[in-house]
CSV table of C-alpha atoms in Angstrom, one decimal:
chain,number,residue,atom,x,y,z
A,1,UNK,CA,-0.1,0.0,0.3
A,2,UNK,CA,1.5,3.4,-1.1
A,3,UNK,CA,2.4,5.9,1.8
A,4,UNK,CA,-1.2,7.6,3.5
A,5,UNK,CA,0.0,10.3,4.7
A,6,UNK,CA,1.3,13.5,3.3
A,7,UNK,CA,3.5,14.0,6.5
A,8,UNK,CA,7.2,11.8,6.5
A,9,UNK,CA,9.3,12.6,9.6
A,10,UNK,CA,8.4,13.0,13.2
A,11,UNK,CA,5.9,16.1,14.3
A,12,UNK,CA,7.6,18.7,16.6
A,13,UNK,CA,7.5,21.0,18.9
A,14,UNK,CA,8.3,25.0,16.9
A,15,UNK,CA,6.5,27.2,19.4
A,16,UNK,CA,3.7,29.8,20.1
A,17,UNK,CA,4.7,31.4,16.8
A,18,UNK,CA,4.5,28.7,14.3
A,19,UNK,CA,1.8,29.0,11.6
A,20,UNK,CA,1.7,25.1,10.6
A,21,UNK,CA,-0.2,23.1,11.3
A,22,UNK,CA,1.8,19.9,11.9
A,23,UNK,CA,3.9,21.5,14.3
A,24,UNK,CA,3.0,21.6,18.0
A,25,UNK,CA,2.9,25.4,19.9
A,26,UNK,CA,2.8,24.6,23.0
A,27,UNK,CA,2.8,20.3,23.3
A,28,UNK,CA,6.6,21.0,24.1
A,29,UNK,CA,6.6,17.1,25.3
A,30,UNK,CA,10.1,17.8,27.5
A,31,UNK,CA,9.1,20.9,29.0
A,32,UNK,CA,8.4,20.8,33.4
A,33,UNK,CA,5.6,21.9,34.3
A,34,UNK,CA,4.6,21.9,37.9
A,35,UNK,CA,7.6,19.4,38.6
A,36,UNK,CA,7.0,16.6,35.7
A,37,UNK,CA,8.0,17.0,31.7
A,38,UNK,CA,4.5,17.6,29.7
A,39,UNK,CA,4.5,14.4,28.1
A,40,UNK,CA,4.3,12.7,31.5
A,41,UNK,CA,1.5,14.9,32.5
A,42,UNK,CA,-1.4,14.1,29.7
A,43,UNK,CA,0.2,10.6,28.4
A,44,UNK,CA,-1.5,10.7,25.1
A,45,UNK,CA,-2.8,7.9,23.3
A,46,UNK,CA,-4.6,7.4,20.1
A,47,UNK,CA,-7.7,5.5,19.6
A,48,UNK,CA,-7.5,3.4,17.2
A,49,UNK,CA,-11.4,2.6,16.8
A,50,UNK,CA,-12.1,6.3,15.7
A,51,UNK,CA,-9.2,7.0,13.6
A,52,UNK,CA,-9.2,4.2,11.9
A,53,UNK,CA,-12.3,2.3,11.8
A,54,UNK,CA,-14.8,4.8,11.7
A,55,UNK,CA,-15.6,5.3,7.8
A,56,UNK,CA,-16.9,8.6,8.4
A,57,UNK,CA,-20.1,7.4,7.9
A,58,UNK,CA,-23.5,9.1,10.6
A,59,UNK,CA,-27.2,7.9,10.6
A,60,UNK,CA,-28.2,10.1,7.1
A,61,UNK,CA,-25.4,8.9,5.0
A,62,UNK,CA,-22.5,6.3,4.9
A,63,UNK,CA,-19.0,6.1,3.8
A,64,UNK,CA,-16.8,9.3,2.9
A,65,UNK,CA,-13.4,8.2,4.2
A,66,UNK,CA,-12.6,5.5,1.8
A,67,UNK,CA,-9.2,4.1,4.0
A,68,UNK,CA,-7.8,1.8,1.6
A,69,UNK,CA,-7.3,-0.8,4.3
A,70,UNK,CA,-11.5,-0.8,4.9
A,71,UNK,CA,-12.1,-2.7,0.6
A,72,UNK,CA,-11.0,-6.1,0.1
A,73,UNK,CA,-11.2,-9.5,0.4
A,74,UNK,CA,-8.7,-10.6,3.2
A,75,UNK,CA,-9.9,-9.1,6.4
A,76,UNK,CA,-6.5,-10.3,7.9
A,77,UNK,CA,-4.6,-8.8,5.6
A,78,UNK,CA,-6.4,-5.3,5.5
A,79,UNK,CA,-5.8,-6.1,9.3
A,80,UNK,CA,-2.1,-5.6,9.1
A,81,UNK,CA,-2.2,-2.9,6.2
A,82,UNK,CA,-4.5,-0.2,9.0
A,83,UNK,CA,-1.8,-1.6,11.7
A,84,UNK,CA,0.6,0.0,9.6
A,85,UNK,CA,-0.6,3.0,9.1
A,86,UNK,CA,-1.6,3.4,12.8
A,87,UNK,CA,2.0,3.0,14.1
A,88,UNK,CA,2.7,4.9,11.5
A,89,UNK,CA,0.6,7.7,12.6
A,90,UNK,CA,2.2,7.2,16.2
A,91,UNK,CA,5.0,8.0,14.9
A,92,UNK,CA,4.7,10.6,13.5
A,93,UNK,CA,2.8,12.4,16.2
A,94,UNK,CA,5.2,11.4,18.6
A,95,UNK,CA,2.7,9.6,20.9
A,96,UNK,CA,3.5,7.3,24.0
A,97,UNK,CA,0.2,5.4,23.7
A,98,UNK,CA,-2.6,3.7,22.1
A,99,UNK,CA,-5.8,2.4,22.8
A,100,UNK,CA,-7.8,-0.4,20.9
A,101,UNK,CA,-11.5,-2.7,20.7
A,102,UNK,CA,-10.8,-5.9,19.9
A,103,UNK,CA,-12.9,-6.2,16.9
A,104,UNK,CA,-10.9,-2.8,16.1
A,105,UNK,CA,-7.4,-4.5,15.3
A,106,UNK,CA,-8.6,-8.0,14.2
A,107,UNK,CA,-11.4,-9.7,12.1
A,108,UNK,CA,-14.6,-10.9,14.0
A,109,UNK,CA,-14.4,-14.7,12.7
A,110,UNK,CA,-17.3,-17.1,12.1
A,111,UNK,CA,-16.5,-18.7,15.2
A,112,UNK,CA,-15.1,-17.1,18.8
A,113,UNK,CA,-12.2,-18.7,18.5
A,114,UNK,CA,-11.8,-18.5,14.8
A,115,UNK,CA,-12.3,-14.5,15.9
A,116,UNK,CA,-10.1,-15.3,18.9
A,117,UNK,CA,-7.0,-16.3,16.0
A,118,UNK,CA,-7.2,-13.6,14.9
A,119,UNK,CA,-7.0,-11.6,17.5
A,120,UNK,CA,-3.5,-13.2,18.6
A,121,UNK,CA,-2.0,-12.9,14.8
A,122,UNK,CA,-2.6,-8.6,14.8
A,123,UNK,CA,-0.9,-8.9,19.1
A,124,UNK,CA,1.9,-10.5,17.4
A,125,UNK,CA,1.9,-8.2,14.8
A,126,UNK,CA,1.8,-5.1,17.2
A,127,UNK,CA,4.0,-6.8,19.5
A,128,UNK,CA,6.7,-6.9,16.8
A,129,UNK,CA,6.0,-4.0,15.7
A,130,UNK,CA,6.5,-2.1,20.0
A,131,UNK,CA,10.1,-4.0,20.0
A,132,UNK,CA,11.3,-0.5,17.8
A,133,UNK,CA,8.6,1.7,18.8
A,134,UNK,CA,8.6,3.9,21.5
A,135,UNK,CA,4.5,3.8,22.1
A,136,UNK,CA,3.1,1.5,23.8
A,137,UNK,CA,-1.5,0.0,24.9
A,138,UNK,CA,-2.8,2.4,27.3
A,139,UNK,CA,-5.7,0.5,27.4
A,140,UNK,CA,-7.5,-2.4,25.6
A,141,UNK,CA,-11.5,-3.4,25.5
A,142,UNK,CA,-13.4,-5.6,23.9
A,143,UNK,CA,-16.6,-4.8,22.2
A,144,UNK,CA,-19.4,-6.3,23.2
A,145,UNK,CA,-22.5,-3.6,22.0
A,146,UNK,CA,-21.9,-3.6,18.2
A,147,UNK,CA,-22.5,-7.6,16.7
A,148,UNK,CA,-26.1,-8.7,17.3
A,149,UNK,CA,-26.0,-10.7,19.3
A,150,UNK,CA,-25.5,-7.7,22.3
A,151,UNK,CA,-28.4,-6.4,21.1
A,152,UNK,CA,-30.3,-7.0,24.8
A,153,UNK,CA,-26.7,-6.5,25.6
A,154,UNK,CA,-23.6,-8.7,26.9
A,155,UNK,CA,-23.3,-8.9,31.1
A,156,UNK,CA,-27.2,-7.8,31.1
A,157,UNK,CA,-28.0,-10.3,29.1
A,158,UNK,CA,-31.5,-12.7,29.5
A,159,UNK,CA,-29.5,-15.4,27.7
A,160,UNK,CA,-26.6,-17.1,30.0
A,161,UNK,CA,-25.3,-18.4,26.7
A,162,UNK,CA,-24.5,-14.4,25.2
A,163,UNK,CA,-23.3,-14.2,28.7
A,164,UNK,CA,-21.1,-16.8,28.2
A,165,UNK,CA,-19.3,-15.3,24.9
A,166,UNK,CA,-18.9,-12.3,26.2
A,167,UNK,CA,-17.1,-13.5,28.7
A,168,UNK,CA,-14.8,-15.6,26.3
A,169,UNK,CA,-14.7,-12.5,24.6
A,170,UNK,CA,-13.1,-10.2,27.5
A,171,UNK,CA,-10.8,-13.3,28.3
A,172,UNK,CA,-9.7,-13.0,25.0
A,173,UNK,CA,-9.6,-9.2,25.6
A,174,UNK,CA,-7.7,-8.9,28.3
A,175,UNK,CA,-5.3,-11.7,27.6
A,176,UNK,CA,-4.5,-9.8,24.9
A,177,UNK,CA,-3.6,-6.1,26.4
A,178,UNK,CA,-1.7,-8.2,28.6
A,179,UNK,CA,0.9,-9.4,26.6
A,180,UNK,CA,1.5,-6.4,25.4
A,181,UNK,CA,2.3,-4.6,28.6
A,182,UNK,CA,-1.6,-2.9,28.4
A,183,UNK,CA,-1.2,-0.3,31.5
A,184,UNK,CA,-5.4,-0.8,32.1
A,185,UNK,CA,-7.9,-2.9,30.9
A,186,UNK,CA,-11.7,-0.8,30.1
A,187,UNK,CA,-15.3,-1.8,29.8
A,188,UNK,CA,-17.6,0.1,28.2
A,189,UNK,CA,-21.2,-1.3,28.7
A,190,UNK,CA,-22.7,0.5,25.6
A,191,UNK,CA,-25.9,-1.6,25.9
A,192,UNK,CA,-25.7,-2.5,29.7
A,193,UNK,CA,-29.0,-1.0,30.6
A,194,UNK,CA,-32.4,-1.0,28.9
A,195,UNK,CA,-34.4,0.4,26.4
A,196,UNK,CA,-38.3,0.1,28.2
A,197,UNK,CA,-38.4,-1.1,31.8
A,198,UNK,CA,-41.6,-3.5,30.4
A,199,UNK,CA,-39.4,-6.6,29.4
A,200,UNK,CA,-36.4,-5.1,31.5
A,201,UNK,CA,-35.7,-6.9,36.0
A,202,UNK,CA,-33.2,-4.6,36.5
A,203,UNK,CA,-31.8,-5.7,40.3
A,204,UNK,CA,-31.6,-9.2,37.9
A,205,UNK,CA,-29.2,-7.6,35.4
A,206,UNK,CA,-27.3,-5.2,38.0
A,207,UNK,CA,-26.4,-8.4,39.6
A,208,UNK,CA,-25.8,-10.1,36.5
A,209,UNK,CA,-22.9,-7.4,35.5
A,210,UNK,CA,-22.0,-7.5,39.4
A,211,UNK,CA,-20.8,-10.6,38.7
A,212,UNK,CA,-19.6,-10.1,35.5
A,213,UNK,CA,-17.3,-7.7,36.8
A,214,UNK,CA,-15.9,-9.9,39.7
A,215,UNK,CA,-14.8,-12.4,37.6
A,216,UNK,CA,-12.9,-10.2,35.5
A,217,UNK,CA,-11.4,-8.7,38.1
A,218,UNK,CA,-11.2,-12.3,39.4
A,219,UNK,CA,-9.1,-13.2,35.9
A,220,UNK,CA,-7.1,-10.4,36.1
A,221,UNK,CA,-5.5,-11.5,39.5
A,222,UNK,CA,-5.2,-14.9,37.8
A,223,UNK,CA,-2.9,-14.2,34.6
A,224,UNK,CA,-1.1,-11.4,36.0
A,225,UNK,CA,-2.3,-7.9,34.9
A,226,UNK,CA,-1.2,-5.2,37.6
A,227,UNK,CA,-3.1,-2.4,36.0
A,228,UNK,CA,-6.7,-1.0,36.9
A,229,UNK,CA,-10.1,-2.3,35.7
A,230,UNK,CA,-11.8,0.5,34.6
A,231,UNK,CA,-15.3,1.5,33.8
A,232,UNK,CA,-16.5,4.0,31.7
A,233,UNK,CA,-19.6,5.8,32.7
A,234,UNK,CA,-22.5,7.0,29.8
A,235,UNK,CA,-26.4,7.7,30.9
A,236,UNK,CA,-27.4,7.1,27.1
A,237,UNK,CA,-26.4,5.9,23.8
A,238,UNK,CA,-27.1,3.5,22.3
A,239,UNK,CA,-29.9,2.4,25.8
A,240,UNK,CA,-32.5,4.5,26.9
A,241,UNK,CA,-31.1,4.5,30.0
A,242,UNK,CA,-27.2,2.8,30.8
A,243,UNK,CA,-26.5,1.2,34.2
A,244,UNK,CA,-23.2,3.4,34.2
A,245,UNK,CA,-25.1,6.5,34.0
A,246,UNK,CA,-22.3,8.7,35.8
A,247,UNK,CA,-19.5,8.5,38.5
A,248,UNK,CA,-21.8,9.3,41.4
A,249,UNK,CA,-23.8,5.9,40.0
A,250,UNK,CA,-20.6,3.5,39.2
A,251,UNK,CA,-19.3,4.5,42.8
A,252,UNK,CA,-22.4,3.1,44.3
A,253,UNK,CA,-22.6,0.2,42.0
A,254,UNK,CA,-19.0,-0.6,42.7
A,255,UNK,CA,-19.5,-0.4,46.9
A,256,UNK,CA,-22.6,-2.7,46.3
A,257,UNK,CA,-20.7,-5.4,44.3
A,258,UNK,CA,-17.5,-5.1,46.2
A,259,UNK,CA,-15.4,-3.8,43.5
A,260,UNK,CA,-14.6,-0.2,44.4
A,261,UNK,CA,-11.0,-1.1,45.7
A,262,UNK,CA,-10.5,-3.1,42.0
A,263,UNK,CA,-12.1,-0.7,39.9
A,264,UNK,CA,-12.0,3.3,38.6
A,265,UNK,CA,-13.2,5.0,35.7
A,266,UNK,CA,-12.1,6.6,33.0
A,267,UNK,CA,-14.7,9.6,32.4
A,268,UNK,CA,-14.8,11.5,29.2
A,269,UNK,CA,-16.1,14.8,28.6
A,270,UNK,CA,-18.7,13.8,25.7
A,271,UNK,CA,-20.3,11.5,28.3
A,272,UNK,CA,-19.9,13.7,31.7
A,273,UNK,CA,-22.5,16.5,29.0
A,274,UNK,CA,-25.1,14.0,28.4
A,275,UNK,CA,-25.7,13.0,31.8
A,276,UNK,CA,-26.5,16.5,32.8
A,277,UNK,CA,-22.6,17.4,34.4
A,278,UNK,CA,-19.8,19.3,33.3
A,279,UNK,CA,-16.4,17.7,32.4
A,280,UNK,CA,-14.6,19.3,35.8
A,281,UNK,CA,-17.6,17.7,37.6
A,282,UNK,CA,-17.4,14.6,36.7
A,283,UNK,CA,-13.4,14.8,37.3
A,284,UNK,CA,-13.9,16.5,40.9
A,285,UNK,CA,-15.7,13.7,41.9
A,286,UNK,CA,-13.7,10.8,40.9
A,287,UNK,CA,-10.6,12.4,42.8
A,288,UNK,CA,-13.1,12.7,45.7
A,289,UNK,CA,-14.3,9.2,45.7
A,290,UNK,CA,-10.9,7.5,45.1
A,291,UNK,CA,-12.0,5.7,41.7
A,292,UNK,CA,-10.1,8.8,39.3
A,293,UNK,CA,-8.7,6.3,37.1
A,294,UNK,CA,-8.2,8.1,33.0
A,295,UNK,CA,-9.8,10.5,30.7
A,296,UNK,CA,-10.9,9.8,27.2
A,297,UNK,CA,-10.2,13.6,26.5
A,298,UNK,CA,-12.9,14.9,23.1
A,299,UNK,CA,-15.9,17.3,23.8
A,300,UNK,CA,-19.4,17.5,22.8
A,301,UNK,CA,-21.2,20.8,20.3
A,302,UNK,CA,-23.2,22.7,23.2
A,303,UNK,CA,-26.2,22.6,20.3
A,304,UNK,CA,-26.5,19.0,20.1
A,305,UNK,CA,-27.8,16.0,22.2
A,306,UNK,CA,-26.0,13.6,21.5
A,307,UNK,CA,-22.4,11.9,21.5
A,308,UNK,CA,-20.7,13.5,19.0
A,309,UNK,CA,-16.5,13.0,19.5
A,310,UNK,CA,-15.5,16.0,18.2
A,311,UNK,CA,-11.6,16.6,19.7
A,312,UNK,CA,-10.9,18.7,22.8
A,313,UNK,CA,-10.0,22.1,21.4
A,314,UNK,CA,-11.8,24.3,24.3
A,315,UNK,CA,-8.9,25.5,26.2
A,316,UNK,CA,-11.6,27.2,28.6
A,317,UNK,CA,-12.9,24.1,29.6
A,318,UNK,CA,-10.2,22.8,30.1
A,319,UNK,CA,-7.8,24.5,32.3
A,320,UNK,CA,-10.7,23.8,35.0
A,321,UNK,CA,-9.9,20.3,34.8
A,322,UNK,CA,-6.9,20.5,34.6
A,323,UNK,CA,-6.3,22.1,37.9
A,324,UNK,CA,-8.6,19.8,39.4
A,325,UNK,CA,-6.7,16.7,37.4
A,326,UNK,CA,-3.2,18.7,39.3
A,327,UNK,CA,-4.3,18.4,42.3
A,328,UNK,CA,-5.5,15.2,43.2
A,329,UNK,CA,-2.2,14.1,41.9
A,330,UNK,CA,-2.1,13.1,37.8
A,331,UNK,CA,-2.4,9.8,36.4
A,332,UNK,CA,-0.8,7.1,37.6
A,333,UNK,CA,-1.7,4.4,35.0
A,334,UNK,CA,-4.2,6.2,33.0
A,335,UNK,CA,-4.1,8.5,30.0
A,336,UNK,CA,-5.2,11.2,28.2
A,337,UNK,CA,-7.0,8.9,25.5
A,338,UNK,CA,-8.3,11.0,22.1
A,339,UNK,CA,-12.0,9.0,21.9
A,340,UNK,CA,-12.4,11.9,19.0
A,341,UNK,CA,-12.8,11.8,15.4
A,342,UNK,CA,-12.8,14.4,12.6
A,343,UNK,CA,-15.8,15.6,10.2
A,344,UNK,CA,-17.0,13.9,8.2
A,345,UNK,CA,-16.0,16.4,5.6
A,346,UNK,CA,-12.4,16.4,7.4
A,347,UNK,CA,-11.1,13.5,4.2
A,348,UNK,CA,-7.7,14.4,3.9
A,349,UNK,CA,-5.4,12.2,5.5
A,350,UNK,CA,-3.4,15.1,6.8
A,351,UNK,CA,-6.9,15.5,8.5
A,352,UNK,CA,-6.5,12.7,11.2
A,353,UNK,CA,-2.7,14.5,12.1
A,354,UNK,CA,-4.0,17.6,12.3
A,355,UNK,CA,-7.2,16.8,14.5
A,356,UNK,CA,-4.9,15.3,17.3
A,357,UNK,CA,-2.0,18.1,17.0
A,358,UNK,CA,-4.2,20.7,17.3
A,359,UNK,CA,-6.6,19.1,20.3
A,360,UNK,CA,-2.8,18.6,21.8
A,361,UNK,CA,-1.8,21.8,21.9
A,362,UNK,CA,-5.1,22.8,23.6
A,363,UNK,CA,-4.7,20.2,26.1
A,364,UNK,CA,-0.7,21.5,27.0
A,365,UNK,CA,-2.1,25.0,27.1
A,366,UNK,CA,-4.3,24.1,29.3
A,367,UNK,CA,-2.3,22.1,31.8
A,368,UNK,CA,0.2,24.9,31.5
A,369,UNK,CA,-2.7,27.7,32.2
A,370,UNK,CA,-3.9,25.5,35.4
A,371,UNK,CA,-0.3,24.6,36.3
A,372,UNK,CA,0.3,28.4,36.6
A,373,UNK,CA,-3.1,28.9,38.0
A,374,UNK,CA,-2.5,26.6,41.0
A,375,UNK,CA,1.4,27.3,42.4
A,376,UNK,CA,-0.1,30.7,42.8
A,377,UNK,CA,-3.2,29.6,44.4
A,378,UNK,CA,-5.7,31.7,42.3
A,379,UNK,CA,-8.8,29.6,43.3
A,380,UNK,CA,-7.5,27.3,46.3
A,381,UNK,CA,-6.8,30.5,48.5
A,382,UNK,CA,-10.3,31.9,47.8
A,383,UNK,CA,-11.5,28.3,48.5
A,384,UNK,CA,-9.5,27.9,51.4
A,385,UNK,CA,-11.1,31.3,53.2
A,386,UNK,CA,-14.5,30.2,51.9
A,387,UNK,CA,-14.0,26.7,54.5
A,388,UNK,CA,-11.8,28.2,56.7
A,389,UNK,CA,-14.5,28.3,59.4
A,390,UNK,CA,-14.0,24.3,59.2
A,391,UNK,CA,-10.9,24.5,60.2
A,392,UNK,CA,-11.6,25.9,64.2
A,393,UNK,CA,-11.6,23.1,67.2
A,394,UNK,CA,-15.3,23.3,67.7
A,395,UNK,CA,-16.1,22.1,64.1
A,396,UNK,CA,-13.6,19.8,63.7
A,397,UNK,CA,-15.4,17.8,66.7
A,398,UNK,CA,-18.7,17.8,64.9
A,399,UNK,CA,-16.9,16.0,62.0
A,400,UNK,CA,-14.8,13.5,64.2
A,401,UNK,CA,-18.1,11.9,65.5
A,402,UNK,CA,-17.3,13.9,69.2
A,403,UNK,CA,-20.6,16.2,69.3
A,404,UNK,CA,-23.5,14.8,69.6
A,405,UNK,CA,-26.9,16.7,67.5
A,406,UNK,CA,-28.0,17.5,71.5
A,407,UNK,CA,-24.6,19.3,72.1
A,408,UNK,CA,-24.4,21.2,68.7
A,409,UNK,CA,-28.1,22.0,69.2
A,410,UNK,CA,-27.8,23.6,72.0
A,411,UNK,CA,-25.0,25.7,70.9
A,412,UNK,CA,-27.0,27.4,67.6
A,413,UNK,CA,-29.3,28.4,70.5
A,414,UNK,CA,-26.4,31.0,72.3
A,415,UNK,CA,-25.3,32.3,68.7
A,416,UNK,CA,-26.6,35.2,67.3
A,417,UNK,CA,-27.9,34.4,63.6
A,418,UNK,CA,-25.2,33.3,61.0
A,419,UNK,CA,-24.4,36.1,58.3
A,420,UNK,CA,-23.7,34.9,54.6
A,421,UNK,CA,-20.8,35.8,53.2
A,422,UNK,CA,-20.2,36.2,49.1
A,423,UNK,CA,-19.6,33.1,46.6
A,424,UNK,CA,-17.5,35.4,44.6
A,425,UNK,CA,-18.4,33.8,41.8
A,426,UNK,CA,-18.2,36.3,38.9
A,427,UNK,CA,-14.8,36.7,41.1
A,428,UNK,CA,-13.5,33.5,40.7
A,429,UNK,CA,-14.6,33.2,36.5
A,430,UNK,CA,-11.8,36.0,36.1
A,431,UNK,CA,-9.3,34.7,37.6
A,432,UNK,CA,-9.9,31.6,36.0
A,433,UNK,CA,-9.7,33.7,32.6
A,434,UNK,CA,-6.3,35.0,33.6
A,435,UNK,CA,-5.1,31.6,32.7
A,436,UNK,CA,-6.1,30.5,29.9
C-alpha cells in the first residue's frame, strides 16, 4: 500500500509563533511543568477505533473517508495494512500510547475461536512493531455492543449463552492487553442498560453485571495483570438508560458489588455532558471518591443532544479540569485517550494528524495555565478562605463525631444569627480567565 500521510517526519514543537498545522505550538513534551515533563503529565493516546476504523458515516449517509484498508477480500490482510498506517501515525505524532477494542484491530471470524485466533495474529504483529517503536498500550477492551448478539446487552443479557460468549470475548481481550503490556483494561457497557422497563428485570441485570465484573477482576489477578479495570460512565446512547450512568452511579454500583478497591473510572467529557454534568464535575467527583483512573479527551457540541466525539479544543473548559487533575495528583496508570473523530467532511488523510496536533496543543496549553493557577493559589486561596471556619477545633470535633446532635443544637441556641458571605462567582470566573 502506498504511504497514507503526506507528512514523513515526526511532528515537533516549534513554539507559539508556528503557523503550520503540523507543528506543536504549546506541546513541548520535555517542558517541565509542576515538577513533571508535559509528556509524562498528559500521557497522550490515540484511539484505534475512531482514527482507523470509523468510515465517516452518520445515520443519514454512509462512508466518506474511503480508507484503503476498509475494502478488500481478505480481512486479515486489511487488518495488517491498517496496523501499518496506525503505527506510522503513532510515530508521526510521537505519542506514548494507543488504545483499542478487539474488533478494531482484528476481524471477527465465523466462531469465537476464529475471532480469537485473528486477535492473536494481530497482537503478535503489534508486539513485533512495539519492539522498535516508542508507543505502548494504554488500554485494551472488548467490543460487546456492536454485534447483533449484543442487542439486549452482554453481561446484562437475558440469555445466559450471550453472557457466556461475552465472557469468552473479554478473556481473550484482557489476555491480549496483558501480552502487550497494557497499563489498564477498560469496560464500556454500551448496551448494559434498558430501552424499556416493560421487558427489564433491573435487579437481575445489575446482579449479572456485578458478577461479570467480579469474574473479570478474579481473572486479572489469575494472569498477573497489574493495571486497574476501568469503567467508562455514560448515561445513554445506544440504550435509553445505561447502568453506568455517571461517576456517582458507578461508585454506588462498585460499593454494592465489592469492587470499589479494584475498579476505577475512565471519564469522558461528552458522556459527562449527556449526564447533565460538566467535565469538571465528573473529574472532581472521581478524585473525591478515590476512583479516578483515566480520561477520554474529546468534546460534544452544545447545540446537539448526542455524543459527537469532537476533538477537545476549548482551553477555557480544560483549564479548570486540569487544575483539578493536578491538585488530585494526575495520572498513575491512566492517560489522555483521544476518543475523538475528525468530522465527516475532513476527508484528507492529514486531517487525522491535524486534529490530534491541535487538540494536543489545547491540552498542553490548558495544563500549563492550570499549573500556574495552582502554584499561585488563584482558586485555592479563595477556596480555603471560604471553608476556613471548619478548621476551628469546635468545627473539627463535630465532623470527627465527638459532638452529639444535642450538643451542637444547644450551642446554636447561644449563637447570633449567622450572616451569609459572598460566593464570589464572578470574581473566580475572572481568575480562571487570567490563566487561559
